[in-house]
PDB file of C-alpha atoms in Angstrom:
ATOM      1  CA  MET A   1      48.985 -28.863   2.759  1.00 53.00           C
ATOM      2  CA  ALA A   2      49.312 -25.281   3.161  1.00 64.00           C
ATOM      3  CA  LYS A   3      46.154 -23.559   4.661  1.00 83.00           C
ATOM      4  CA  LYS A   4      45.060 -20.524   2.597  1.00 87.00           C
ATOM      5  CA  VAL A   5      42.342 -18.856   1.070  1.00 93.00           C
ATOM      6  CA  ARG A   6      42.800 -18.099  -2.435  1.00 92.00           C
ATOM      7  CA  LEU A   7      40.936 -15.305  -4.349  1.00 93.00           C
ATOM      8  CA  MET A   8      40.019 -16.156  -7.764  1.00 92.00           C
ATOM      9  CA  PHE A   9      39.227 -12.723  -9.159  1.00 92.00           C
ATOM     10  CA  ASP A  10      40.370  -9.294  -9.425  1.00 92.00           C
ATOM     11  CA  ASP A  11      40.269  -8.167  -5.903  1.00 90.00           C
ATOM     12  CA  ASP A  12      39.343  -4.322  -6.807  1.00 93.00           C
ATOM     13  CA  PHE A  13      36.006  -3.972  -4.564  1.00 96.00           C
ATOM     14  CA  LYS A  14      35.896  -0.872  -2.187  1.00 96.00           C
ATOM     15  CA  ASP A  15      34.132   0.777   0.595  1.00 96.00           C
ATOM     16  CA  LYS A  16      30.978  -1.300   1.658  1.00 96.00           C
ATOM     17  CA  GLU A  17      31.481  -4.017  -0.493  1.00 97.00           C
ATOM     18  CA  ARG A  18      35.370  -4.503   0.652  1.00 97.00           C
ATOM     19  CA  GLU A  19      34.044  -4.320   4.105  1.00 97.00           C
ATOM     20  CA  VAL A  20      31.611  -7.450   3.193  1.00 97.00           C
ATOM     21  CA  LEU A  21      33.973  -9.372   1.357  1.00 97.00           C
ATOM     22  CA  ASP A  22      36.869  -8.971   4.176  1.00 97.00           C
ATOM     23  CA  LYS A  23      34.370 -10.744   6.564  1.00 98.00           C
ATOM     24  CA  LEU A  24      34.023 -13.502   4.032  1.00 98.00           C
ATOM     25  CA  ILE A  25      38.019 -13.940   3.670  1.00 97.00           C
ATOM     26  CA  ASP A  26      37.864 -13.572   7.694  1.00 98.00           C
ATOM     27  CA  LEU A  27      35.322 -16.372   7.482  1.00 97.00           C
ATOM     28  CA  GLN A  28      37.483 -18.708   5.183  1.00 97.00           C
ATOM     29  CA  LYS A  29      40.456 -18.294   7.071  1.00 96.00           C
ATOM     30  CA  ALA A  30      39.099 -19.106  10.409  1.00 96.00           C
ATOM     31  CA  LEU A  31      37.359 -22.356   8.791  1.00 94.00           C
ATOM     32  CA  ILE A  32      40.526 -23.525   7.384  1.00 93.00           C
ATOM     33  CA  HIS A  33      42.502 -22.509  10.775  1.00 93.00           C
ATOM     34  CA  LYS A  34      40.072 -23.753  12.832  1.00 93.00           C
ATOM     35  CA  ASP A  35      39.643 -20.630  14.874  1.00 96.00           C
ATOM     36  CA  LEU A  36      36.311 -21.513  16.837  1.00 96.00           C
ATOM     37  CA  HIS A  37      36.693 -18.033  18.702  1.00 97.00           C
ATOM     38  CA  CYS A  38      36.808 -15.898  15.599  1.00 98.00           C
ATOM     39  CA  LEU A  39      34.095 -17.794  13.891  1.00 97.00           C
ATOM     40  CA  ASP A  40      32.079 -17.290  17.011  1.00 97.00           C
ATOM     41  CA  LYS A  41      32.369 -13.583  16.653  1.00 98.00           C
ATOM     42  CA  LEU A  42      31.542 -13.445  12.942  1.00 98.00           C
ATOM     43  CA  PHE A  43      28.418 -15.459  13.404  1.00 98.00           C
ATOM     44  CA  ASP A  44      25.183 -13.769  14.543  1.00 98.00           C
ATOM     45  CA  ASP A  45      23.466 -16.121  17.292  1.00 97.00           C
ATOM     46  CA  SER A  46      20.827 -16.652  14.729  1.00 97.00           C
ATOM     47  CA  PHE A  47      23.238 -17.975  11.956  1.00 98.00           C
ATOM     48  CA  VAL A  48      22.105 -20.848  10.027  1.00 97.00           C
ATOM     49  CA  LEU A  49      24.154 -23.245   7.684  1.00 96.00           C
ATOM     50  CA  ILE A  50      22.082 -24.651   4.928  1.00 95.00           C
ATOM     51  CA  ARG A  51      23.626 -27.608   3.330  1.00 90.00           C
ATOM     52  CA  GLY A  52      23.240 -28.633  -0.345  1.00 86.00           C
ATOM     53  CA  SER A  53      20.730 -31.421   1.013  1.00 87.00           C
ATOM     54  CA  GLY A  54      18.780 -28.605   2.601  1.00 90.00           C
ATOM     55  CA  ARG A  55      19.623 -29.809   6.101  1.00 93.00           C
ATOM     56  CA  GLU A  56      19.955 -26.853   8.022  1.00 96.00           C
ATOM     57  CA  GLU A  57      22.290 -26.347  11.130  1.00 96.00           C
ATOM     58  CA  THR A  58      22.448 -23.686  13.763  1.00 97.00           C
ATOM     59  CA  LYS A  59      25.576 -21.848  14.856  1.00 97.00           C
ATOM     60  CA  TYR A  60      25.908 -23.938  17.817  1.00 97.00           C
ATOM     61  CA  GLU A  61      25.464 -27.182  15.572  1.00 96.00           C
ATOM     62  CA  PHE A  62      28.214 -26.069  12.868  1.00 93.00           C
ATOM     63  CA  LEU A  63      30.685 -25.102  15.381  1.00 95.00           C
ATOM     64  CA  THR A  64      30.633 -28.185  17.190  1.00 93.00           C
ATOM     65  CA  ASP A  65      30.888 -30.248  14.195  1.00 87.00           C
ATOM     66  CA  ILE A  66      34.260 -28.272  13.446  1.00 88.00           C
ATOM     67  CA  LYS A  67      35.272 -28.336  17.110  1.00 90.00           C
ATOM     68  CA  GLU A  68      34.670 -32.142  17.020  1.00 87.00           C
ATOM     69  CA  ASP A  69      36.658 -32.576  13.884  1.00 77.00           C
ATOM     70  CA  VAL A  70      33.510 -33.821  11.958  1.00 75.00           C
ATOM     71  CA  LEU A  71      34.449 -31.112   9.645  1.00 74.00           C
ATOM     72  CA  HIS A  72      38.165 -30.150   8.843  1.00 80.00           C
ATOM     73  CA  TYR A  73      38.644 -27.138   6.353  1.00 86.00           C
ATOM     74  CA  ARG A  74      42.070 -27.371   4.597  1.00 88.00           C
ATOM     75  CA  GLU A  75      41.984 -24.849   1.798  1.00 92.00           C
ATOM     76  CA  SER A  76      39.314 -22.167   0.290  1.00 94.00           C
ATOM     77  CA  LYS A  77      39.005 -20.368  -2.937  1.00 95.00           C
ATOM     78  CA  ILE A  78      36.510 -17.676  -3.465  1.00 96.00           C
ATOM     79  CA  GLU A  79      35.248 -17.271  -7.025  1.00 94.00           C
ATOM     80  CA  ILE A  80      33.842 -13.978  -8.561  1.00 92.00           C
ATOM     81  CA  PRO A  81      31.797 -12.869  -5.850  1.00 95.00           C
ATOM     82  CA  SER A  82      28.798 -10.658  -6.528  1.00 95.00           C
ATOM     83  CA  ILE A  83      28.105  -8.423  -3.554  1.00 97.00           C
ATOM     84  CA  LYS A  84      25.203  -6.133  -2.936  1.00 97.00           C
ATOM     85  CA  VAL A  85      25.024  -3.832   0.019  1.00 97.00           C
ATOM     86  CA  THR A  86      22.584  -1.899   1.768  1.00 94.00           C
ATOM     87  CA  ASP A  87      22.757   0.147   5.027  1.00 90.00           C
ATOM     88  CA  GLU A  88      22.158  -2.680   7.400  1.00 95.00           C
ATOM     89  CA  LYS A  89      22.145  -5.955   5.192  1.00 97.00           C
ATOM     90  CA  ALA A  90      24.519  -7.526   2.681  1.00 98.00           C
ATOM     91  CA  SER A  91      24.438 -10.607   0.536  1.00 97.00           C
ATOM     92  CA  ILE A  92      27.485 -12.160  -1.358  1.00 97.00           C
ATOM     93  CA  ILE A  93      26.660 -14.861  -4.165  1.00 95.00           C
ATOM     94  CA  THR A  94      29.743 -16.848  -4.897  1.00 95.00           C
ATOM     95  CA  ILE A  95      31.369 -20.141  -5.436  1.00 93.00           C
ATOM     96  CA  VAL A  96      33.481 -21.467  -2.901  1.00 94.00           C
ATOM     97  CA  ASP A  97      35.578 -24.196  -3.393  1.00 93.00           C
ATOM     98  CA  LEU A  98      36.572 -26.131  -0.072  1.00 90.00           C
ATOM     99  CA  ARG A  99      39.226 -28.825   0.049  1.00 90.00           C
ATOM    100  CA  THR A 100      37.988 -30.813   3.182  1.00 85.00           C
ATOM    101  CA  CYS A 101      38.490 -33.867   5.196  1.00 77.00           C
ATOM    102  CA  LEU A 102      35.083 -34.989   6.329  1.00 73.00           C
ATOM    103  CA  LEU A 103      35.204 -38.026   8.744  1.00 72.00           C
ATOM    104  CA  GLY A 104      38.589 -39.096   7.382  1.00 74.00           C
ATOM    105  CA  VAL A 105      37.553 -38.801   3.461  1.00 79.00           C
ATOM    106  CA  GLN A 106      39.351 -35.980   1.421  1.00 84.00           C
ATOM    107  CA  SER A 107      37.098 -34.075  -0.927  1.00 85.00           C
ATOM    108  CA  ILE A 108      36.500 -31.012  -2.690  1.00 87.00           C
ATOM    109  CA  TRP A 109      33.308 -29.220  -2.368  1.00 86.00           C
ATOM    110  CA  ASN A 110      32.298 -26.707  -4.918  1.00 89.00           C
ATOM    111  CA  LEU A 111      29.585 -24.646  -3.205  1.00 91.00           C
ATOM    112  CA  ASP A 112      27.418 -22.235  -4.899  1.00 92.00           C
ATOM    113  CA  SER A 113      26.802 -20.260  -2.062  1.00 95.00           C
ATOM    114  CA  LYS A 114      25.002 -17.268  -0.799  1.00 96.00           C
ATOM    115  CA  PHE A 115      26.144 -15.275   2.414  1.00 97.00           C
ATOM    116  CA  VAL A 116      23.588 -13.165   4.126  1.00 98.00           C
ATOM    117  CA  LEU A 117      25.184 -10.598   6.637  1.00 98.00           C
ATOM    118  CA  LYS A 118      23.420  -8.086   8.715  1.00 98.00           C
ATOM    119  CA  LYS A 119      25.022  -4.777  10.607  1.00 97.00           C
ATOM    120  CA  ILE A 120      24.805  -4.666  14.154  1.00 96.00           C
ATOM    121  CA  ASP A 121      26.294  -1.587  16.111  1.00 95.00           C
ATOM    122  CA  GLY A 122      28.807  -0.974  13.254  1.00 95.00           C
ATOM    123  CA  GLU A 123      29.783  -4.591  12.588  1.00 96.00           C
ATOM    124  CA  TRP A 124      28.727  -7.037   9.976  1.00 98.00           C
ATOM    125  CA  TYR A 125      27.628 -10.484  11.079  1.00 98.00           C
ATOM    126  CA  PHE A 126      26.905 -13.688   8.945  1.00 98.00           C
ATOM    127  CA  VAL A 127      23.453 -14.569   9.408  1.00 98.00           C
ATOM    128  CA  LYS A 128      23.036 -17.191   6.872  1.00 98.00           C
ATOM    129  CA  TRP A 129      25.375 -19.458   4.578  1.00 97.00           C
ATOM    130  CA  ASP A 130      23.160 -21.285   2.062  1.00 96.00           C
ATOM    131  CA  THR A 131      25.126 -23.911   0.051  1.00 93.00           C
ATOM    132  CA  SER A 132      21.551 -25.215  -1.686  1.00 89.00           C
ATOM    133  CA  TYR A 133      21.433 -21.700  -3.470  1.00 76.00           C
ATOM    134  CA  THR A 134      20.983 -21.718  -7.153  1.00 75.00           C
ATOM    135  CA  PRO A 135      22.800 -18.697  -8.373  1.00 70.00           C
ATOM    136  CA  LYS A 136      20.517 -15.825  -9.388  1.00 67.00           C
ATOM    137  CA  ASP A 137      19.765 -12.611  -8.172  1.00 62.00           C
ATOM    138  CA  HIS A 138      20.174 -11.101  -4.727  1.00 64.00           C
ATOM    139  CA  ASN A 139      16.842 -11.337  -3.024  1.00 61.00           C
TER     140      ASN A 139
END
């Protein structure tokens, strides 16, 4: 199966929104290529993943699951993102469809997601990925 990120929207974002969207695309590529070094650089040390169940994982726990092959991502689709950017903070609300293999079982997850990023020394870093998020406004 081809490892790729598919964009399911008109890709006409510019300026700060483009920067933030590029980080999301980089994140998805790093997940499906299991690039732990890149993932480590994309996440702030305070990063937290909130699963659909409400369970929270730290950056370390999430990267360990990927490293130990508990989580294996094969393909990603990003659907029609809504992006809000201020000088030092950004949020992306989107649906991420991930084709995965979790403990040997193939599945497709349609994740309503809210990503939160912060800018540190001119670079954007992910601080949160909330997959328990119910789509609404950027709070």
